[in-house]
Short mmCIF file of C-alpha atoms in Angstrom, two decimals:
data_model
loop_
_atom_site.label_atom_id
_atom_site.label_comp_id
_atom_site.label_asym_id
_atom_site.label_seq_id
_atom_site.Cartn_x
_atom_site.Cartn_y
_atom_site.Cartn_z
CA MET A 1165 0.00 0.00 0.00
CA LEU A 1166 2.81 2.37 0.95
CA GLN A 1167 4.67 1.59 -2.26
CA GLN A 1168 1.54 2.24 -4.36
CA ALA A 1169 1.10 5.65 -2.72
CA PHE A 1170 4.78 6.38 -3.34
CA GLU A 1171 4.43 5.43 -7.02
CA MET A 1172 1.40 7.72 -7.41
CA LEU A 1173 3.34 10.63 -5.90
CA VAL A 1174 6.35 10.07 -8.16
CA ASN A 1175 4.22 9.72 -11.30
CA GLY A 1176 2.32 12.91 -10.47
CA LEU A 1177 5.47 14.97 -9.96
CA ALA A 1178 7.14 13.44 -13.02
CA SER A 1179 4.25 14.55 -15.24
CA VAL A 1180 5.14 18.14 -14.33
CA LEU A 1181 8.94 18.09 -14.71
CA PHE A 1182 9.16 15.61 -17.57
CA PHE A 1183 6.44 16.87 -19.91
CA ASN A 1184 7.54 16.61 -23.51
CA ILE A 1185 8.52 19.48 -25.81
CA GLY A 1186 8.95 18.17 -29.34
CA GLY A 1187 9.77 14.72 -28.01
CA PHE A 1188 12.19 15.98 -25.35
CA PRO A 1189 11.37 15.90 -21.65
CA PHE A 1190 11.50 19.54 -20.54
CA ILE A 1191 14.11 18.98 -17.84
CA VAL A 1192 16.46 17.23 -20.28
CA LEU A 1193 16.12 20.03 -22.83
CA TRP A 1194 16.81 22.50 -20.02
CA LEU A 1195 20.16 20.80 -19.29
CA VAL A 1196 21.13 20.41 -22.95
CA ILE A 1197 20.57 24.09 -23.75
CA ALA A 1198 22.55 25.18 -20.68
CA ALA A 1199 25.50 22.94 -21.58
CA ILE A 1200 25.63 24.28 -25.14
CA PHE A 1201 25.18 27.89 -23.99
CA PHE A 1202 28.03 27.84 -21.45
CA THR A 1203 30.34 25.97 -23.81
CA ILE A 1204 29.92 28.81 -26.30
CA TYR A 1205 29.66 31.68 -23.78
CA LEU A 1206 32.82 30.60 -21.94
CA ARG A 1207 34.59 30.07 -25.27
CA GLY A 1208 35.31 26.38 -24.97
CA VAL A 1209 36.53 26.45 -21.37
CA ASN A 1210 35.84 22.68 -21.41
CA PHE A 1211 39.04 22.16 -23.37
CA ARG A 1212 41.07 25.35 -22.87
CA LEU A 1213 41.60 24.71 -19.15
CA PHE A 1214 41.86 20.93 -19.27
CA GLY A 1215 45.65 20.83 -19.06
CA ARG A 1216 45.76 23.46 -16.33
CA ALA A 1217 43.22 21.47 -14.34
CA LEU A 1218 45.45 18.40 -14.34
CA LYS A 1219 48.35 20.47 -12.98
CA ILE A 1220 46.19 21.99 -10.23
CA VAL A 1221 44.82 18.67 -9.04
CA SER A 1222 48.35 17.24 -8.96
CA GLY A 1223 49.09 19.69 -6.13
CA LYS A 1224 51.49 21.88 -8.09
CA TYR A 1225 49.86 25.09 -6.86
CA ASP A 1226 48.78 24.01 -3.35
CA ARG A 1227 49.61 26.33 -0.44
CA LYS A 1228 49.26 25.45 3.26
CA GLU A 1229 47.89 28.87 4.13
CA ASP A 1230 44.95 28.65 1.70
CA ALA A 1231 41.52 28.81 3.32
CA GLY A 1232 39.40 25.68 3.23
CA GLU A 1233 39.06 22.21 4.72
CA VAL A 1234 40.33 19.76 2.08
CA SER A 1235 42.86 19.72 -0.77
CA HIS A 1236 42.06 20.13 -4.48
CA LEU A 1237 42.47 16.37 -4.93
CA GLN A 1238 40.28 15.51 -1.94
CA ALA A 1239 37.56 17.90 -3.12
CA LEU A 1240 37.67 16.36 -6.59
CA LEU A 1241 37.53 12.83 -5.23
CA SER A 1242 34.71 13.74 -2.81
CA ALA A 1243 32.72 15.11 -5.73
CA LEU A 1244 33.65 12.13 -7.91
CA SER A 1245 32.61 9.75 -5.13
CA ALA A 1246 29.08 11.12 -5.55
CA THR A 1247 29.22 11.81 -9.29
CA VAL A 1248 30.77 8.65 -10.72
CA GLY A 1249 28.50 6.04 -9.23
CA LEU A 1250 26.03 3.49 -10.47
CA GLY A 1251 24.65 6.04 -12.90
CA SER A 1252 27.82 5.30 -14.86
CA ILE A 1253 27.15 1.55 -14.82
CA SER A 1254 23.47 0.66 -14.47
CA GLY A 1255 22.26 4.05 -15.70
CA ILE A 1256 24.32 3.91 -18.88
CA SER A 1257 23.43 0.25 -19.42
CA VAL A 1258 19.74 1.14 -19.21
CA GLY A 1259 20.36 4.04 -21.62
CA VAL A 1260 21.78 1.66 -24.22
CA ALA A 1261 19.01 -0.89 -23.67
CA ILE A 1262 16.32 1.75 -24.21
CA GLY A 1263 18.02 4.09 -26.67
CA GLY A 1264 20.15 1.66 -28.67
CA PRO A 1265 23.94 1.64 -29.23
CA GLY A 1266 23.86 5.13 -30.77
CA ALA A 1267 22.99 6.51 -27.33
CA ILE A 1268 26.63 5.95 -26.32
CA PHE A 1269 27.84 8.59 -28.78
CA TRP A 1270 25.42 11.21 -27.45
CA ILE A 1271 26.11 10.32 -23.82
CA VAL A 1272 29.79 11.10 -24.38
CA CYS A 1273 28.90 14.34 -26.20
CA ALA A 1274 26.67 15.33 -23.28
CA GLY A 1275 29.56 14.73 -20.89
CA LEU A 1276 31.98 16.88 -22.88
CA LEU A 1277 29.48 19.74 -23.12
CA GLY A 1278 28.62 19.37 -19.44
CA MET A 1279 32.19 20.26 -18.51
CA ALA A 1280 31.36 23.93 -19.15
CA THR A 1281 28.25 23.85 -16.96
CA LYS A 1282 30.20 22.18 -14.15
CA PHE A 1283 32.90 24.85 -14.45
CA ALA A 1284 30.32 27.65 -14.24
CA GLU A 1285 28.55 26.38 -11.14
CA VAL A 1286 31.73 25.58 -9.21
CA ALA A 1287 33.21 28.99 -10.08
CA LEU A 1288 30.20 30.67 -8.48
CA SER A 1289 30.38 28.33 -5.50
CA MET A 1290 33.95 29.38 -4.78
CA CYS A 1291 33.17 33.08 -5.26
CA TYR A 1292 30.29 33.07 -2.78
CA ARG A 1293 31.42 30.54 -0.19
CA ARG A 1294 31.71 31.62 3.43
CA ILE A 1295 34.15 30.43 6.09
CA ASP A 1296 33.27 30.89 9.76
CA ALA A 1297 35.60 31.52 12.69
CA ASP A 1298 36.13 27.79 13.21
CA GLY A 1299 37.14 27.27 9.58
CA LYS A 1300 33.83 25.60 8.68
CA VAL A 1301 32.94 26.22 5.05
CA GLU A 1302 29.47 27.10 3.83
CA GLY A 1303 29.20 26.97 0.06
CA GLY A 1304 27.41 25.64 -2.96
CA PRO A 1305 24.22 26.78 -4.67
CA PHE A 1306 22.60 27.64 -1.34
CA GLN A 1307 25.04 30.52 -1.03
CA TYR A 1308 25.47 31.74 -4.60
CA ILE A 1309 21.78 31.55 -5.41
CA GLU A 1310 20.73 33.61 -2.39
CA HIS A 1311 23.64 36.05 -2.21
CA GLY A 1312 24.30 36.24 -5.94
CA MET A 1313 20.74 37.26 -6.63
CA ARG A 1314 20.93 39.75 -3.77
CA ASP A 1315 23.88 41.36 -5.56
CA LEU A 1316 21.55 41.78 -8.55
CA ASN A 1317 18.91 43.41 -6.30
CA LYS A 1318 16.64 40.37 -6.53
CA PRO A 1319 16.75 39.12 -2.91
CA ARG A 1320 13.24 37.63 -2.82
CA LEU A 1321 13.77 35.66 -6.01
CA GLY A 1322 17.14 34.49 -4.69
CA LYS A 1323 15.67 33.31 -1.41
CA PHE A 1324 12.85 31.46 -3.16
CA LEU A 1325 15.19 29.75 -5.62
CA SER A 1326 17.68 28.79 -2.90
CA LEU A 1327 14.90 27.22 -0.82
CA LEU A 1328 13.59 25.39 -3.90
CA PHE A 1329 17.08 24.08 -4.63
CA ALA A 1330 17.50 22.93 -1.02
CA VAL A 1331 14.21 20.98 -1.20
CA PHE A 1332 15.24 19.26 -4.45
CA CYS A 1333 18.75 18.59 -3.13
CA LEU A 1334 17.45 17.01 0.06
CA GLY A 1335 15.04 14.92 -1.99
CA GLY A 1336 17.82 13.99 -4.42
CA ALA A 1337 20.01 12.83 -1.55
CA LEU A 1338 17.15 10.62 -0.38
CA GLY A 1339 16.52 9.26 -3.89
CA GLY A 1340 19.35 8.98 -6.36
CA GLY A 1341 21.90 9.64 -3.64
CA ASN A 1342 21.07 6.58 -1.60
CA MET A 1343 17.93 4.64 -2.62
CA PHE A 1344 19.16 4.11 -6.20
CA GLN A 1345 22.59 3.04 -4.93
CA SER A 1346 21.40 0.60 -2.25
CA ASN A 1347 18.81 -0.85 -4.65
CA GLN A 1348 21.37 -1.77 -7.27
CA ALA A 1349 23.96 -2.94 -4.73
CA VAL A 1350 21.46 -5.30 -3.12
CA LYS A 1351 20.16 -6.49 -6.48
CA ILE A 1352 23.53 -7.54 -7.88
CA MET A 1353 24.68 -9.12 -4.60
CA THR A 1354 21.54 -11.25 -4.30
CA GLN A 1355 21.65 -12.21 -8.00
CA THR A 1356 25.37 -13.02 -8.01
CA PHE A 1357 25.61 -14.90 -4.71
CA ALA A 1358 22.85 -17.52 -4.46
CA PRO A 1359 23.01 -17.93 -0.63
CA LEU A 1360 22.13 -14.24 -0.28
CA HIS A 1361 19.05 -14.42 -2.48
CA GLU A 1362 16.61 -14.44 0.44
CA TYR A 1363 18.51 -11.91 2.51
CA GLY A 1364 18.15 -8.73 0.51
CA TRP A 1365 16.69 -6.95 3.53
CA ALA A 1366 19.75 -7.86 5.62
CA LEU A 1367 22.13 -6.61 2.94
CA SER A 1368 20.18 -3.38 2.67
CA LEU A 1369 20.27 -2.92 6.45
CA GLY A 1370 24.01 -3.60 6.57
CA PHE A 1371 24.59 -1.13 3.75
CA ALA A 1372 22.66 1.54 5.68
CA VAL A 1373 24.69 0.90 8.84
CA LEU A 1374 28.00 1.24 6.95
CA VAL A 1375 26.80 4.57 5.56
CA PHE A 1376 25.81 5.78 9.02
CA ILE A 1377 29.31 5.12 10.36
CA VAL A 1378 30.92 7.48 7.86
CA LEU A 1379 28.02 9.94 7.74
CA LEU A 1380 28.74 11.11 11.30
CA GLY A 1381 32.13 12.45 10.23
CA SER A 1382 30.90 15.10 7.73
CA ILE A 1383 33.09 16.30 4.83
CA LYS A 1384 36.53 15.60 6.31
CA ARG A 1385 35.79 11.94 6.95
CA ILE A 1386 33.97 11.63 3.63
CA ALA A 1387 36.98 13.16 1.88
CA LYS A 1388 39.35 10.68 3.55
CA VAL A 1389 37.16 7.71 2.66
CA ALA A 1390 36.74 9.00 -0.89
CA GLU A 1391 40.49 9.49 -1.26
CA ALA A 1392 40.98 5.85 -0.30
CA ILE A 1393 38.25 4.12 -2.31
CA VAL A 1394 37.47 6.31 -5.35
CA PRO A 1395 40.73 5.50 -7.16
CA LEU A 1396 40.24 1.84 -6.19
CA LYS A 1397 36.71 1.63 -7.55
CA GLY A 1398 37.62 3.46 -10.75
CA ILE A 1399 40.75 1.47 -11.53
CA LEU A 1400 39.15 -1.88 -10.65
CA TYR A 1401 36.08 -1.22 -12.78
CA LEU A 1402 38.09 0.09 -15.73
CA LEU A 1403 40.40 -2.92 -15.71
CA CYS A 1404 37.50 -5.37 -15.56
CA ALA A 1405 35.56 -3.57 -18.29
CA LEU A 1406 38.68 -3.55 -20.48
CA VAL A 1407 38.99 -7.30 -19.99
CA VAL A 1408 35.39 -7.72 -21.17
CA VAL A 1409 36.02 -5.60 -24.26
CA GLY A 1410 39.35 -7.30 -24.84
CA THR A 1411 37.80 -10.75 -24.96
CA HIS A 1412 35.57 -9.51 -27.80
CA ILE A 1413 38.25 -7.45 -29.53
CA ASP A 1414 37.49 -9.05 -32.90
CA HIS A 1415 34.12 -7.27 -32.86
CA LEU A 1416 35.44 -3.88 -31.73
CA SER A 1417 35.63 -2.15 -35.11
CA ALA A 1418 32.17 -3.40 -36.11
CA THR A 1419 30.75 -2.29 -32.74
CA LEU A 1420 32.23 1.22 -33.06
CA ALA A 1421 30.83 1.50 -36.57
CA MET A 1422 27.40 0.40 -35.34
CA ILE A 1423 27.46 2.95 -32.51
CA PHE A 1424 28.37 5.80 -34.83
CA GLN A 1425 25.85 4.77 -37.50
CA ASP A 1426 23.05 4.27 -35.01
CA ALA A 1427 23.81 7.64 -33.42
CA PHE A 1428 22.50 9.39 -36.52
CA ASN A 1429 19.59 7.20 -37.51
CA GLY A 1430 18.21 6.02 -34.18
CA HIS A 1431 16.47 3.03 -35.75
CA ALA A 1432 17.14 0.91 -32.69
CA ALA A 1433 15.98 3.58 -30.28
CA THR A 1434 12.65 3.77 -28.53
CA GLY A 1435 10.99 6.85 -29.99
CA GLY A 1436 13.40 7.07 -32.91
CA PHE A 1437 16.20 9.62 -33.21
CA ILE A 1438 14.69 12.21 -30.86
CA GLY A 1439 13.90 9.55 -28.30
CA MET A 1440 17.50 8.34 -28.40
CA ILE A 1441 18.91 11.85 -27.90
CA ALA A 1442 16.53 12.46 -25.00
CA ILE A 1443 17.39 9.25 -23.16
CA SER A 1444 21.12 9.82 -23.82
CA PHE A 1445 21.20 13.27 -22.23
CA LYS A 1446 18.97 12.13 -19.38
CA ARG A 1447 21.25 9.25 -18.47
CA ALA A 1448 24.38 11.38 -19.02
CA SER A 1449 23.04 14.10 -16.70
CA PHE A 1450 22.37 11.52 -13.99
CA ALA A 1451 25.89 10.11 -14.46
CA ASN A 1452 27.92 13.36 -14.53
CA GLU A 1453 25.59 15.73 -12.60
CA ALA A 1454 26.69 18.76 -14.61
CA GLY A 1455 24.30 21.66 -13.99
CA LEU A 1456 22.56 20.02 -11.05
CA GLY A 1457 24.41 22.01 -8.38
CA SER A 1458 25.55 18.99 -6.38
CA ALA A 1459 29.31 19.00 -6.96
CA PRO A 1460 29.74 22.72 -6.02
CA ILE A 1461 28.86 21.73 -2.45
CA ALA A 1462 31.86 19.40 -2.19
CA HIS A 1463 34.21 21.73 -4.06
CA ALA A 1464 33.34 24.65 -1.77
CA ALA A 1465 35.41 22.99 0.98
CA ALA A 1466 38.63 23.02 -1.09
CA LYS A 1467 41.68 24.96 0.04
CA VAL A 1468 42.20 27.64 -2.60
CA HIS A 1469 43.46 31.18 -3.01
CA GLU A 1470 42.01 31.53 -6.52
CA PRO A 1471 38.30 30.61 -6.87
CA VAL A 1472 38.44 29.65 -10.54
CA SER A 1473 41.26 27.17 -9.98
CA GLU A 1474 38.78 24.86 -8.27
CA ALA A 1475 36.28 25.37 -11.09
CA ALA A 1476 38.97 24.20 -13.50
CA VAL A 1477 39.47 21.07 -11.39
CA ALA A 1478 35.70 20.44 -11.42
CA LEU A 1479 35.45 20.32 -15.20
CA LEU A 1480 37.43 17.08 -15.07
CA GLU A 1481 34.47 15.29 -13.46
CA PRO A 1482 32.14 15.14 -16.50
CA PHE A 1483 35.13 14.09 -18.61
CA PHE A 1484 35.92 11.15 -16.32
CA ALA A 1485 32.23 10.26 -16.14
CA ALA A 1486 32.00 10.36 -19.95
CA MET A 1487 34.99 8.03 -20.33
CA ILE A 1488 33.54 5.51 -17.87
CA ALA A 1489 30.17 5.79 -19.63
CA LEU A 1490 31.87 5.16 -22.97
CA LEU A 1491 33.53 2.01 -21.68
CA THR A 1492 30.32 0.78 -20.05
CA GLY A 1493 28.33 1.40 -23.21
CA LEU A 1494 30.96 -0.24 -25.37
CA MET A 1495 31.05 -3.24 -23.05
CA VAL A 1496 27.28 -3.92 -23.04
CA THR A 1497 27.11 -3.34 -26.80
CA ILE A 1498 30.05 -5.47 -27.90
CA THR A 1499 28.76 -8.40 -25.81
CA GLY A 1500 25.13 -7.92 -26.89
CA ALA A 1501 24.06 -7.78 -23.23
CA TYR A 1502 21.70 -4.88 -23.94
CA ILE A 1503 19.60 -6.88 -26.45
CA GLY A 1504 16.16 -7.66 -25.06
CA ALA A 1505 16.91 -5.85 -21.79
CA SER A 1506 14.67 -3.25 -20.16
CA ALA A 1507 15.01 -0.50 -17.55
CA GLU A 1508 14.04 -2.96 -14.81
CA ASP A 1509 17.18 -5.01 -15.52
CA GLY A 1510 19.40 -2.15 -14.36
CA VAL A 1511 22.85 -3.21 -13.27
CA MET A 1512 22.22 -6.82 -14.36
CA ILE A 1513 22.74 -5.71 -17.98
CA ALA A 1514 26.37 -4.96 -17.14
CA SER A 1515 26.53 -8.18 -15.12
CA HIS A 1516 25.55 -10.21 -18.20
CA ALA A 1517 28.35 -8.48 -20.11
CA PHE A 1518 30.84 -9.52 -17.42
CA GLU A 1519 29.54 -13.11 -17.53
CA SER A 1520 30.52 -13.28 -21.21
CA VAL A 1521 34.15 -13.54 -20.04
CA ALA A 1522 33.43 -16.31 -17.56
CA PRO A 1523 30.52 -17.15 -15.22
CA TRP A 1524 32.56 -16.20 -12.15
CA PHE A 1525 33.66 -12.86 -13.60
CA SER A 1526 30.37 -11.24 -12.60
CA ILE A 1527 31.66 -11.45 -9.02
CA MET A 1528 34.14 -8.73 -9.97
CA LEU A 1529 31.29 -6.48 -11.02
CA ALA A 1530 29.40 -7.19 -7.81
CA VAL A 1531 32.41 -5.96 -5.84
CA ASN A 1532 32.68 -2.90 -8.10
CA VAL A 1533 29.00 -2.08 -7.73
CA PHE A 1534 29.10 -2.30 -3.96
CA VAL A 1535 32.08 0.07 -3.77
CA PHE A 1536 30.55 2.46 -6.34
CA ALA A 1537 27.25 2.47 -4.47
CA TYR A 1538 28.85 3.01 -1.08
CA SER A 1539 31.10 5.89 -2.11
CA THR A 1540 28.28 7.61 -3.98
CA THR A 1541 25.92 7.28 -1.04
CA ILE A 1542 28.34 8.81 1.46
CA GLY A 1543 29.06 11.63 -0.98
CA TRP A 1544 25.37 12.42 -1.34
CA SER A 1545 24.84 12.14 2.40
CA TYR A 1546 26.96 15.28 2.77
CA TYR A 1547 24.96 17.12 0.09
CA GLY A 1548 21.75 16.21 1.89
CA GLU A 1549 23.24 17.30 5.21
CA ILE A 1550 24.03 20.77 3.86
CA ALA A 1551 20.54 21.05 2.36
CA TRP A 1552 18.95 19.97 5.65
CA SER A 1553 21.07 22.48 7.57
CA TYR A 1554 20.03 25.25 5.20
CA LEU A 1555 16.35 24.43 5.64
CA PHE A 1556 16.17 23.46 9.30
CA GLY A 1557 19.48 24.31 10.96
CA ARG A 1558 22.18 21.95 12.25
CA LYS A 1559 20.39 21.11 15.49
CA GLY A 1560 18.20 18.59 13.71
CA LEU A 1561 20.99 16.68 12.00
CA LYS A 1562 20.45 13.52 14.03
CA LEU A 1563 16.94 13.31 12.62
CA TYR A 1564 18.37 13.79 9.10
CA TYR A 1565 20.85 10.96 9.67
CA LEU A 1566 18.00 8.70 10.75
CA ILE A 1567 15.85 9.61 7.73
CA PHE A 1568 18.77 9.22 5.33
CA CYS A 1569 19.73 5.78 6.60
CA THR A 1570 16.09 4.67 6.69
CA ALA A 1571 15.67 5.73 3.05
CA THR A 1572 18.89 3.88 2.21
CA PHE A 1573 17.44 0.71 3.72
CA LEU A 1574 14.07 1.11 1.99
CA GLY A 1575 15.71 1.72 -1.38
CA GLY A 1576 17.39 -1.66 -1.17
CA ILE A 1577 14.09 -3.54 -0.93
CA MET A 1578 11.95 -1.58 -3.42
CA HIS A 1579 11.36 -2.18 -7.15
CA PHE A 1580 14.08 -0.59 -9.30
CA GLY A 1581 11.75 1.08 -11.79
CA ILE A 1582 10.09 3.38 -9.27
CA VAL A 1583 13.42 4.08 -7.53
CA LEU A 1584 14.94 5.12 -10.88
CA ASP A 1585 12.02 7.43 -11.66
CA PHE A 1586 12.17 8.99 -8.19
CA SER A 1587 15.92 9.50 -8.51
CA ASP A 1588 15.65 11.14 -11.92
CA LEU A 1589 12.81 13.37 -10.77
CA LEU A 1590 14.50 14.93 -7.76
CA ILE A 1591 18.13 14.97 -8.88
CA LEU A 1592 17.39 16.46 -12.30
CA GLY A 1593 14.91 18.83 -10.66
CA MET A 1594 17.84 20.47 -8.84
CA SER A 1595 18.89 21.96 -12.17
CA LEU A 1596 15.82 24.21 -12.37
CA PRO A 1597 16.79 26.85 -9.77
CA ASN A 1598 20.51 26.23 -10.24
CA ILE A 1599 20.69 26.96 -13.97
CA ILE A 1600 18.36 29.96 -13.70
CA VAL A 1601 20.93 31.61 -11.43
CA LEU A 1602 23.85 30.54 -13.64
CA TYR A 1603 22.24 32.53 -16.45
CA PHE A 1604 21.68 35.55 -14.20
CA LEU A 1605 25.31 35.51 -12.97
CA ARG A 1606 26.94 34.51 -16.25
CA GLY A 1607 28.84 37.82 -16.42
CA ARG A 1608 30.52 37.19 -13.05
CA ILE A 1609 31.53 33.71 -14.19
CA ARG A 1610 33.16 34.94 -17.40
CA THR A 1611 34.89 37.86 -15.65
CA GLU A 1612 36.44 35.50 -13.08
CA MET A 1613 37.45 33.05 -15.81
CA GLN A 1614 39.17 35.74 -17.88
CA ALA A 1615 41.07 37.08 -14.88
CA PHE A 1616 42.23 33.58 -14.04
CA MET A 1617 43.37 32.86 -17.58
CA HIS A 1618 45.36 36.08 -17.68
CA GLY A 1619 47.79 34.90 -15.05
CA ARG A 1620 46.45 35.12 -11.51
CA LEU A 1621 47.62 31.54 -11.02
#
């Protein structure tokens, strides 16, 4: 009964945010236009600052006296721990199953364009962040929406949009940030290990408890955990996916040709060409989070003396997400694992691709998925914590922790389809107030970018 009521609520809200305009869900079109606009407006910052970003994140310009709580690398990994999660595995697999192999091409394009949007939002986050007497950082869209709009003499609009963003962010943390992750982690563990098949509830409960342990430590503990496991999860998954592709190397050239050809005809896509583009950008947005306003929260804690330097670091995230998405898409296409699959199959599409190497190889993916899901959940727990604090103050954080961990548990035992819809609804909804303010403050973003590129660092 509770699940039916939940489904009715999600479907009602989705009909508002995802109404179609020429075949495109409104919220997807909103993100696509923003990514193209900022790529052009910021004169290809996606690529012009790529090399500089790699130098910054390497620690070349770090200074001990810089204000902040974590290093450039830790901030990047904290953001990546939330960004590069199961959206890059199960989400992309579902995108290929629904949209066809050509969706892979457009998912990568969406990631490359999204680098500019990510740069813009993190630049504003660093410009408007606040640091209290104890060194605690307050930053992200909550700050630049409210205070940025106040600078433009639109305080009421700024307050409304910041509150709206906080509501979506809190909901996103309780949907895509944890329910989606626990759902897919439990699903692959129970499907891969037969003795666990009847104990999905126990796995979900254990997952929630592990999250709670780290959640109490806020950003510094999250950053330390992320620094330890994000490289591990990325390297392990990439190596395994490369093995899958390598075992089917004879079909690589034909698969690449099929992806490129299908990208421009969309015959295999649900809804044809437009339907394929729509599902591609939707899944890419969920995977890289560009324009959603989530990553600026983590980056706000970075130790910097030049705000735009952290924005340059942030544009690496959609690039990494796009590369992982490319490999995932290539893997499920070259093995044919996407054929006959549906959205309900989720992460099991990728699991079938792993099984093409050997039956036991899917165990490697199960390990990957658990680590991906865990790191993403703890990353989003911090985003939700900041949103909760903005709405209700920090005195009620214990209640937030309880709600977050309860939602994590419930996500693990619910049907994937409704969890996916709920995740898309709230996480993509964050882009509404966020991108409105990016447009309003576009001049500040470009001014800061130009000053940075003319030698302040």
